[in-house]
Coordinates of C-alpha atoms and ligand atoms in Angstrom, one line a residue:
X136 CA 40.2 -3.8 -36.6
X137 CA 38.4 -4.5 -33.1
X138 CA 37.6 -8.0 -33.3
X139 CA 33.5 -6.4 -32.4
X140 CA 31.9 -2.9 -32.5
X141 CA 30.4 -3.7 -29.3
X142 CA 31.3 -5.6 -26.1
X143 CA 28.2 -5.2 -23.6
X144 CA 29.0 -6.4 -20.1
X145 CA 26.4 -7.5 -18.4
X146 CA 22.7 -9.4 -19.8
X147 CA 20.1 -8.2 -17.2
X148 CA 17.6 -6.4 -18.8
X149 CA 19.8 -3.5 -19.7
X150 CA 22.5 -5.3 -21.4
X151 CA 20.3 -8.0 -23.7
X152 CA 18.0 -4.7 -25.0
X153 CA 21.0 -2.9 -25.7
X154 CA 22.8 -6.2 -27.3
X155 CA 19.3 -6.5 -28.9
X156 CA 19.0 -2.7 -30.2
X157 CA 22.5 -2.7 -31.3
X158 CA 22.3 -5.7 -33.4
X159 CA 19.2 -5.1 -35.0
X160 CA 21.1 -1.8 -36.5
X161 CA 23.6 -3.8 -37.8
X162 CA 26.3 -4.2 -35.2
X163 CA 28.1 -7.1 -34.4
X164 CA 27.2 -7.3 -30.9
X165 CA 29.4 -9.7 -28.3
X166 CA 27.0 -10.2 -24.9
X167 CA 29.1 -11.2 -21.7
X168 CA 27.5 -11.9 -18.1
X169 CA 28.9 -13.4 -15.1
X170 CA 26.5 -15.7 -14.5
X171 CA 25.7 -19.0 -15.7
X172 CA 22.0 -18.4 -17.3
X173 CA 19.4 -18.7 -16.4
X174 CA 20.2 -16.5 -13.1
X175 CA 17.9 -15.1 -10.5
X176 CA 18.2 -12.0 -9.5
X177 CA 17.1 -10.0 -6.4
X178 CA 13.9 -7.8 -8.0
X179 CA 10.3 -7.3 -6.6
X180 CA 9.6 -8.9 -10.3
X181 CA 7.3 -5.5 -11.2
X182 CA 7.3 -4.3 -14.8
X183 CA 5.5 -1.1 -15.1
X184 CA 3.5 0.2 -17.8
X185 CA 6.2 2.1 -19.3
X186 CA 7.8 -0.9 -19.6
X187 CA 5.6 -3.1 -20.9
X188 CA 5.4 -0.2 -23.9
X189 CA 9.7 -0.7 -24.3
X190 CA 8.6 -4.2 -25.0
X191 CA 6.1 -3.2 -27.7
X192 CA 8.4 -1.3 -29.6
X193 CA 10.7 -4.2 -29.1
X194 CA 8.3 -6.3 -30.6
X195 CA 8.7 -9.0 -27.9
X196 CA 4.9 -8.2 -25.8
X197 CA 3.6 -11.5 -26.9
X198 CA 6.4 -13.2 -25.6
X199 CA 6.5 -11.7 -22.3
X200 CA 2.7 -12.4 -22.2
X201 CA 3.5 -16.0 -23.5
X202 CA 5.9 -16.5 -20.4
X203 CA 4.1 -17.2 -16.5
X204 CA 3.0 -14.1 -15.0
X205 CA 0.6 -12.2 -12.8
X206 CA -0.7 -9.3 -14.7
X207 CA -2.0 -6.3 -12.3
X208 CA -4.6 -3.5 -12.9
X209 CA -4.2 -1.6 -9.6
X210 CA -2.3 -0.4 -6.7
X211 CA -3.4 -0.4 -3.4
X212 CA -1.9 2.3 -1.1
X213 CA -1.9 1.9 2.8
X214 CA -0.9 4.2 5.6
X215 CA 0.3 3.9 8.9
X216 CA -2.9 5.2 10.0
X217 CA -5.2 2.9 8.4
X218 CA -6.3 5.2 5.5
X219 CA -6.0 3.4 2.1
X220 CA -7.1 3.7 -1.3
X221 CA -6.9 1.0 -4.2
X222 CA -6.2 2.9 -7.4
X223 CA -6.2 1.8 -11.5
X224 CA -2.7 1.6 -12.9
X225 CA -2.9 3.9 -15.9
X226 CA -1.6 2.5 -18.8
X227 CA 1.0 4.3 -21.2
X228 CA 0.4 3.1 -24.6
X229 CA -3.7 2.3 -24.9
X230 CA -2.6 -0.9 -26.9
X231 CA -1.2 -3.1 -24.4
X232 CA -3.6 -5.7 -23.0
X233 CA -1.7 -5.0 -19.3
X234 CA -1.2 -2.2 -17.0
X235 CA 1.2 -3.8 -15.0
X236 CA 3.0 -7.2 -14.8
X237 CA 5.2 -9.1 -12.5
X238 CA 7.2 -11.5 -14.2
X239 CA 10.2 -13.3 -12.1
X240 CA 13.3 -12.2 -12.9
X241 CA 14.9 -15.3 -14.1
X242 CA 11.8 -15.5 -16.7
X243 CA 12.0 -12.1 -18.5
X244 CA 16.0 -12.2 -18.6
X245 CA 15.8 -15.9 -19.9
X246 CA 13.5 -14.4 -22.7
X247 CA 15.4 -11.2 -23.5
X248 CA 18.9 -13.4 -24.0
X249 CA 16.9 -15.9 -26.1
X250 CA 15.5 -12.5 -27.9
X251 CA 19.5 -11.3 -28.2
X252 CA 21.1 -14.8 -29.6
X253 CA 18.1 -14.9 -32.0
X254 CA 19.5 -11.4 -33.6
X255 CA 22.9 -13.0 -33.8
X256 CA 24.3 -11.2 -30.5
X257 CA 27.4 -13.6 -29.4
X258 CA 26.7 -14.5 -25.8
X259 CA 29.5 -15.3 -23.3
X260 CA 28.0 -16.3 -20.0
X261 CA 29.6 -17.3 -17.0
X262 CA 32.7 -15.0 -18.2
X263 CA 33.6 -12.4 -15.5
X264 CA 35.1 -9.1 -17.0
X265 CA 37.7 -8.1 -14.8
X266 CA 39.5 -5.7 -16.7
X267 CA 38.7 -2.8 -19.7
X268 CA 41.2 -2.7 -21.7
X269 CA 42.4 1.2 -22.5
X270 CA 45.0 2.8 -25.2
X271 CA 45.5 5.9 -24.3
X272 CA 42.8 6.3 -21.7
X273 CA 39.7 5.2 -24.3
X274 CA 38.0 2.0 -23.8
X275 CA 39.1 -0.7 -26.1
X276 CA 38.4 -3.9 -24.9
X277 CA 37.9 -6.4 -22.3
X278 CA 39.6 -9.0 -19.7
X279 CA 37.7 -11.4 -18.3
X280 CA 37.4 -15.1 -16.9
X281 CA 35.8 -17.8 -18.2
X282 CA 33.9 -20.6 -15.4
X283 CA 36.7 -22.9 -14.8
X284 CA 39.2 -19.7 -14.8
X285 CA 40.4 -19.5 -18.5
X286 CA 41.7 -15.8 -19.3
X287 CA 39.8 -13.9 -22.2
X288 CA 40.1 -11.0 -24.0
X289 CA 38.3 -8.6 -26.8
X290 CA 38.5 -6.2 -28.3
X291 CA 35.7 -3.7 -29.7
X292 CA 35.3 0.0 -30.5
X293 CA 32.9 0.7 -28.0
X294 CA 32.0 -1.1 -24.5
X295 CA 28.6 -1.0 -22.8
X296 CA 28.6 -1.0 -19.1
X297 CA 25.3 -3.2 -18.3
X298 CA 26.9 -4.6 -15.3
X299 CA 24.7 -3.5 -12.5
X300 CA 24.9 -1.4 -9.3
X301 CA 28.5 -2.6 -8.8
X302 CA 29.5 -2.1 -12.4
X303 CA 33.4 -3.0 -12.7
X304 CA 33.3 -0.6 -16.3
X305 CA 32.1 2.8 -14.4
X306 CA 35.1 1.9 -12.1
X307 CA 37.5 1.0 -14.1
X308 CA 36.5 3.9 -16.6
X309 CA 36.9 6.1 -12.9
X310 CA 33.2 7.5 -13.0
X311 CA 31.9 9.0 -10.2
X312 CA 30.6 7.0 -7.4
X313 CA 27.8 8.9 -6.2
X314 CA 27.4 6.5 -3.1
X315 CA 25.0 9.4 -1.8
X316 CA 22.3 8.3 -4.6
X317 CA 21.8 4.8 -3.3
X318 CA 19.3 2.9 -1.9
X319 CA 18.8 -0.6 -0.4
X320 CA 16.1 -3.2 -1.3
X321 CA 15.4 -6.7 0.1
X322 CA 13.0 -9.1 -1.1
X323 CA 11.7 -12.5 -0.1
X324 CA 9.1 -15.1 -1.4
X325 CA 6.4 -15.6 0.8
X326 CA 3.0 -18.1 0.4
X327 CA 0.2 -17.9 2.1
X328 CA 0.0 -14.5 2.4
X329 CA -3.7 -13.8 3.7
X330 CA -5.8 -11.3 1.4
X331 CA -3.7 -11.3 -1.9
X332 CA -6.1 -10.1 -4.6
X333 CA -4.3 -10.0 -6.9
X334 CA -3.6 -6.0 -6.8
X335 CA 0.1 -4.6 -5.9
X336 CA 0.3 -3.4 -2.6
X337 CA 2.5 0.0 -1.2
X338 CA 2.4 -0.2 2.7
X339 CA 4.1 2.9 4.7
X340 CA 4.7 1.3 8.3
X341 CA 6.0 4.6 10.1
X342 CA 8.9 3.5 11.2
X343 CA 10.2 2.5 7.8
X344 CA 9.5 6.0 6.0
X345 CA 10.8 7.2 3.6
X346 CA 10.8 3.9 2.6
X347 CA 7.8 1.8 2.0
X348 CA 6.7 -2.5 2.0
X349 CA 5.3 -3.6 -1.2
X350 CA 3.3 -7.2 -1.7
X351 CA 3.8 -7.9 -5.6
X352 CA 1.5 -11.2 -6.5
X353 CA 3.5 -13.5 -8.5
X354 CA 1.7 -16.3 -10.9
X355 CA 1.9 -19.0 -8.3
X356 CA 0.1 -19.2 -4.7
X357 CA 4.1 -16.9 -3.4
X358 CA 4.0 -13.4 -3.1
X359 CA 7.2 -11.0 -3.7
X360 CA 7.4 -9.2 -0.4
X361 CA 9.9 -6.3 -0.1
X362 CA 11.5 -3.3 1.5
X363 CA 12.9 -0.4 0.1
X364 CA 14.7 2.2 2.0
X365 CA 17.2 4.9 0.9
X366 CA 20.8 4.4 2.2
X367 CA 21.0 7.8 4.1
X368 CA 18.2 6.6 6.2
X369 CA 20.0 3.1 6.4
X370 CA 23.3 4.4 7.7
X371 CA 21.8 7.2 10.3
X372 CA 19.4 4.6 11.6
X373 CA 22.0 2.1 11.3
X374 CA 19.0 -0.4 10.0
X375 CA 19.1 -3.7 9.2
X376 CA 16.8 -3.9 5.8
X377 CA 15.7 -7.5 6.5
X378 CA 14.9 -7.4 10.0
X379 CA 13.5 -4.4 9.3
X380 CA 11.1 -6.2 6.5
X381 CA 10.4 -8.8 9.0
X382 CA 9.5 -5.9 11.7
X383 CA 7.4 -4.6 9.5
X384 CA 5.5 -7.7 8.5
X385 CA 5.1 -8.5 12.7
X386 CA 3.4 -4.8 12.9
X387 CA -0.3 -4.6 14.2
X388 CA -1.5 -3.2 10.4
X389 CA 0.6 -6.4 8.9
X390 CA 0.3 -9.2 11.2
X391 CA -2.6 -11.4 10.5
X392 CA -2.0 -11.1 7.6
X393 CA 1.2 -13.3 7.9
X394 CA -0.7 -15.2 10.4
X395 CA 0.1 -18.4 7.8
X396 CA 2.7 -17.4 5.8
X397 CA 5.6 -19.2 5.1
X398 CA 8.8 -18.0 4.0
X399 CA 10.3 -19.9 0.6
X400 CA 13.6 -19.7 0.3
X401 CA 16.3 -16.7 1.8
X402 CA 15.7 -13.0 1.8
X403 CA 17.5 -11.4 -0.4
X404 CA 19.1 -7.9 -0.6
X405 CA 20.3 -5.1 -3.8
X406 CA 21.8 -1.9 -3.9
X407 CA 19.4 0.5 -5.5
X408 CA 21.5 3.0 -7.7
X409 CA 19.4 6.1 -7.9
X410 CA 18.9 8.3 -10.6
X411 CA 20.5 11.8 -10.3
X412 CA 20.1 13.6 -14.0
X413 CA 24.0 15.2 -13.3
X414 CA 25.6 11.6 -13.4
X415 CA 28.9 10.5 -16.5
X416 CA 27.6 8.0 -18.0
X417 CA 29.9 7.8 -21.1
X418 CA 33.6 8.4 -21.9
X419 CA 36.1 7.7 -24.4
X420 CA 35.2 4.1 -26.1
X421 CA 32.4 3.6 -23.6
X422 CA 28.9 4.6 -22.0
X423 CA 26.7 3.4 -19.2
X424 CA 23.3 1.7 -19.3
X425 CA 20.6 0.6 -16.4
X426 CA 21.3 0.5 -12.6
X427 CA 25.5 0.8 -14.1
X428 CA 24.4 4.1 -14.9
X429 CA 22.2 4.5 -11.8
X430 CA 18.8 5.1 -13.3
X431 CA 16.6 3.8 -10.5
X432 CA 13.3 5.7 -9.7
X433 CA 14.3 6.7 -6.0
X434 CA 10.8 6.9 -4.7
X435 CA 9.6 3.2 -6.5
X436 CA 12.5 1.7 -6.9
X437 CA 11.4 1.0 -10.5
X438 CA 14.8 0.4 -12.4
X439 CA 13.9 -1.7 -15.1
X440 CA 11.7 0.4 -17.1
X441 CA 14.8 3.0 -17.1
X442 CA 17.1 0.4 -17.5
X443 CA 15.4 -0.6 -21.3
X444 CA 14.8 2.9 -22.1
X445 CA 18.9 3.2 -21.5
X446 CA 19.1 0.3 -23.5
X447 CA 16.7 2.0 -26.8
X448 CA 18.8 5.4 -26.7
X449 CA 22.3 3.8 -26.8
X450 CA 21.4 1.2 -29.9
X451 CA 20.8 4.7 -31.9
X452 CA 23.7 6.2 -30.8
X453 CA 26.0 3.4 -30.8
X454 CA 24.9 2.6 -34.2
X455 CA 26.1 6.4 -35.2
X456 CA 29.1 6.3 -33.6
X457 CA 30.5 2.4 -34.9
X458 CA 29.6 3.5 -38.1
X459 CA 32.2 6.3 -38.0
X460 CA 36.0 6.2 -37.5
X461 CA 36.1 7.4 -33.7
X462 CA 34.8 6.0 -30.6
X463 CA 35.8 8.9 -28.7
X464 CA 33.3 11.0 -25.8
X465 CA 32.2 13.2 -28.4
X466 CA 30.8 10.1 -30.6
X467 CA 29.0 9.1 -28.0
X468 CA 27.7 12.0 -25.9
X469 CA 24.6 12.5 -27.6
X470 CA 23.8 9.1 -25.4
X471 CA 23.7 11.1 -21.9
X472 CA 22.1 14.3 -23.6
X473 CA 19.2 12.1 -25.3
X474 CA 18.6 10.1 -22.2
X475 CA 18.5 12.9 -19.7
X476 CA 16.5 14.6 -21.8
X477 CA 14.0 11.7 -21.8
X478 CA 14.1 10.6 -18.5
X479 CA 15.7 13.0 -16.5
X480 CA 12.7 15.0 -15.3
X481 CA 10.8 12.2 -14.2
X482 CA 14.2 11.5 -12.2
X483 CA 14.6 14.6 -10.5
X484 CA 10.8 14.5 -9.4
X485 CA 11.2 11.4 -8.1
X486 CA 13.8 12.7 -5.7
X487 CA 11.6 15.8 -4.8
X488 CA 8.9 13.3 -3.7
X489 CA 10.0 11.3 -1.7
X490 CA 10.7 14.9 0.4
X491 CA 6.6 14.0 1.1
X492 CA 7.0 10.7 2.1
X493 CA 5.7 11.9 5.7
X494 CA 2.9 10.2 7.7
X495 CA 0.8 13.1 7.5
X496 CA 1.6 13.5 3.9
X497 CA 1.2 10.4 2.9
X498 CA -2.4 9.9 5.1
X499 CA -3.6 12.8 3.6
X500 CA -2.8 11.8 0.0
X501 CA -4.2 8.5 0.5
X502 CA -7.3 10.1 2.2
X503 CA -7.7 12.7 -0.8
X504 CA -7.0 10.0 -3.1
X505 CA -10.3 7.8 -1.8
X506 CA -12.6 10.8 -1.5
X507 CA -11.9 12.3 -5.1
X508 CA -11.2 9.6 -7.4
X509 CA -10.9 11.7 -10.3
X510 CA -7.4 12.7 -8.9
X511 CA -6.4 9.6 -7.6
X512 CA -4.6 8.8 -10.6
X513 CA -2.0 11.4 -10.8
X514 CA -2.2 11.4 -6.3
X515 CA -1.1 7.8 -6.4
X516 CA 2.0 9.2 -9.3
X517 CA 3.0 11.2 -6.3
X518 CA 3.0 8.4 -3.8
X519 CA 4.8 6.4 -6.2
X520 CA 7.0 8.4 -7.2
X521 CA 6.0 8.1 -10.8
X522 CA 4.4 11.7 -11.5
X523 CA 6.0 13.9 -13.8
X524 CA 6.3 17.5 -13.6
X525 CA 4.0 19.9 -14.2
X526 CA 2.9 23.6 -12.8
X527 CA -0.1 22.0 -11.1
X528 CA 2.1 19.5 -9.5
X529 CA 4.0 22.3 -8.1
X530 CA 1.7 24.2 -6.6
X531 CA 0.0 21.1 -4.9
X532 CA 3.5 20.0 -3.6
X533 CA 4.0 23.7 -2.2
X534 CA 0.5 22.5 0.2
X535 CA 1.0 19.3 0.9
X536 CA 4.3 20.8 2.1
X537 CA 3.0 24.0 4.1
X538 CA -0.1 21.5 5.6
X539 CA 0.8 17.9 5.8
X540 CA 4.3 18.5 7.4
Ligands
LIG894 C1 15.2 -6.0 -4.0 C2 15.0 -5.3 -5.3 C3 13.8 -5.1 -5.7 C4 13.6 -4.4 -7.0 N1 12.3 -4.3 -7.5 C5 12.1 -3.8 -8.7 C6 10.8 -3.9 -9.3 O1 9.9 -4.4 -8.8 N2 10.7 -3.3 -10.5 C7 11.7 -2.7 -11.2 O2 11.5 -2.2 -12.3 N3 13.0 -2.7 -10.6 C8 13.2 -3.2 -9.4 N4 14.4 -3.2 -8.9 C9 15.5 -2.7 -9.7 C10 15.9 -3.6 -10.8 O3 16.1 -4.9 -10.3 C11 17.2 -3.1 -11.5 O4 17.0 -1.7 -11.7 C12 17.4 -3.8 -12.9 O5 17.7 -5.2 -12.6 C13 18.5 -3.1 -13.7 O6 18.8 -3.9 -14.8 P1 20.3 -4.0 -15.3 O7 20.3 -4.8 -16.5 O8 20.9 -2.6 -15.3 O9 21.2 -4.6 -14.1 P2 21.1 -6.1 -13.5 O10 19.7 -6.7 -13.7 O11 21.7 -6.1 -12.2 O12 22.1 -7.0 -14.5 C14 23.5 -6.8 -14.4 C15 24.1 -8.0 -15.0 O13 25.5 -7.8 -15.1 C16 26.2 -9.0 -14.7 N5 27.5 -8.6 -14.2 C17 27.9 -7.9 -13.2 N6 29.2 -7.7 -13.1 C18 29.7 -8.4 -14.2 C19 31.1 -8.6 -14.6 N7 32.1 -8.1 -14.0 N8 31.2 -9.3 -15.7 C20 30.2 -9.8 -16.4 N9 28.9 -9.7 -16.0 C21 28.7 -8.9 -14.9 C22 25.3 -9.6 -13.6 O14 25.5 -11.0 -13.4 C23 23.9 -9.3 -14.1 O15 23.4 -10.3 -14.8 C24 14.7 -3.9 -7.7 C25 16.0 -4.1 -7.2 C26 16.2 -4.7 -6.0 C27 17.6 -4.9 -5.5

């Protein structure tokens, strides 16, 4: 017998829900990640609403709200031409006390691998898998190095790929690479920033669209400053994200309000994988979760919230499939159909709007957004990225694309 039913590699928030999930159906769960915890990790620290409703059902709210944190109400949307609107975050289950939250990274995935060991998940940090272990092309197992270089290896009847944009399981399993769905992010910590009030903050400098700044407010006097860009625009450009954030942040709309800023610490950068709804994402003896399985919201960047959503649908179907006698891509494919199904739609529109992400366009949604603020809910989805599909939104995508081109 494998010496586990399930190796996950990789304990971002992805790989300790899934660890979690899996364990609290019964599974004896091994956790592996690179890192020595607790880890930073490059993030603009933003946990939507959705989210914070994934950690409701994992019963873990009150201790995310127990850990330091800046909750946020609303969003405040700025255009190149001056026109902005500051709109409430809408929340997605009525029973959570916060809309939005941003939490720092090495926080939340401190929490969720204290969450995991307390369900009796075996956790192996600072263990590098650098092998998965096949008989007869199905997943079986892992290689891997301990810190200090000691060899490892398990065995288990399924792996979990939770290792990230450069997952070494969705290689070595030969998925895809889908290098056209990709985007890059940069992020620095900044204090001092001049007019913080405690609201997220979407800039669209011109010369950064599609892509957009964001100011996150973080629970000290620093706030998360960032740049997100898609890779297409990065290559044809051939733009440096970081000067391009610092560009930005020396523009005339930006400026003073940097005027006494300092910047802690380095920027830092991260690939974005972006979702595309037509990914594989499972195979014989394995199946991908989080940004391994690309499932970043190309227009907000948001990956987290996807990334525990992964997490809930594999812990149902893992715990199907161990408790069977094969591990094979049939055991597990109800894991991409239930997933896609769930979050595929808001995936695809996500794509389709960032086709708007136009000065005009975005002016003019801003503009409508502060005269009618009945609609500037669903109006800031569409700046965001976050809307979901519907006939209405079609037809006011088919003119906002005849007008605002
Ligand atoms: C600059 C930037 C800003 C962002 N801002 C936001 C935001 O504000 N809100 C949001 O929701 N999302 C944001 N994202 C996206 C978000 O960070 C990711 O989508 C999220 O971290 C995905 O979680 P994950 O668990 O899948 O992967 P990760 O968090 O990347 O975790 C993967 C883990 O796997 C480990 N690992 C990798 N390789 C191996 C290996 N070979 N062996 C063992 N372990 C391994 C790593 O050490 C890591 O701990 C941002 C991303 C970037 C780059």
């Amino acid at each position: 017998m494998p010496d586990y039913d399930v190796i996950v590699v990789g304990a971002g928030p992805a790989g300790a829900c899934t660890a979690i999930h899996a364990a609290r159906q019964g599974l004896h769960v091994l956790l592996l990640d690179q890192k020595k915890f607790p880890r930073e990790k490059p993030c603009g620290d933003a946990l939507s609403s959705l989210a914070i409703a994934e950690f409701n059902v994992l019963g873990l709210l009150p201790r995310l709200l127990e850990i330091p944190h800046t909750p946020v109400q609303k969003i405040a949307y700025h255009s190149a031409d001056g026109s902005s609107v500051t709109v409430p975050i809408l929340k997605i289950d009525k029973d959570t006390p916060e809309a939005g939250i941003i939490c720092r990274r090495i926080l939340l995935d401190a929490l969720l691998m204290e969450a995991a060991a307390e369900e009796e998940v075996e956790i192996v940090d600072w263990c590098q898998v650098t092998e998965i272990q096949t008989k007869n092309g199905q997943a079986c197992g892992v290689k891997g190095e301990r810190g200090g270089g000691r060899e490892v290896s398990w065995t288990a009847k399924v792996i979990v790929g939770a290792d990230g944009s450069d997952s070494v399981v969705a290689k070595q399993m030969k998925m895809p690479r889908y290098s056209e769905y990709r985007a890059l992010a940069v992020r620095g910590y900044y204090r001092q920033v001049l007019g913080i009030r405690g609201n997220i903050e979407i800039h669209f400098p011109e010369e950064v669209l599609p892509g957009y700044v964001w100011f996150h407010p973080t629970e000290t006097s620093q706030t998360n400053v960032g740049l997100a860009l898609p890779m297409d625009v990065v290559k044809q450009g051939n733009i440096k994200p970081k000067q391009a954030l610092l560009r930005a942040l020396e523009s005339p709309e930006l400026k003073e309000r940097f005027a006494f800023a300092e910047q802690m610490g380095e920027i830092e950068t991260g690939v974005l994988p972006v979702g595309n709804p037509m990914r594989e994402i499972h195979g014989d003896g394995f199946l991908l979760v989080g940004d391994a399985a690309g499932l970043v919201n190309p227009c907000s960047s948001d990956g987290t919230t996807n990334a525990i959503i992964s997490a809930r649908i594999a812990g149902q179907v893992l715990a199907k499939a161990c408790a069977g006698d094969v591990w094979d891509e049939a055991a597990l494919r109800e894991y991409p159909y239930n997933l896609w199904q769930e979050i595929g739609p808001s995936l695809e529109m996500g794509g389709r709007l960032m086709g708007l992400r136009t000065p005009k366009a975005i002016g003019s949604l801003i503009r409508s957004a502060s005269r009618r603020p009945h609609n500037a809910g669903w109006i800031s989805g569409v700046l965001l990225g976050s809307a979901l599909p519907s006939e209405d939104l079609d037809d006011f995508l088919a003119y906002i694309n005849f007008f605002a081109k």
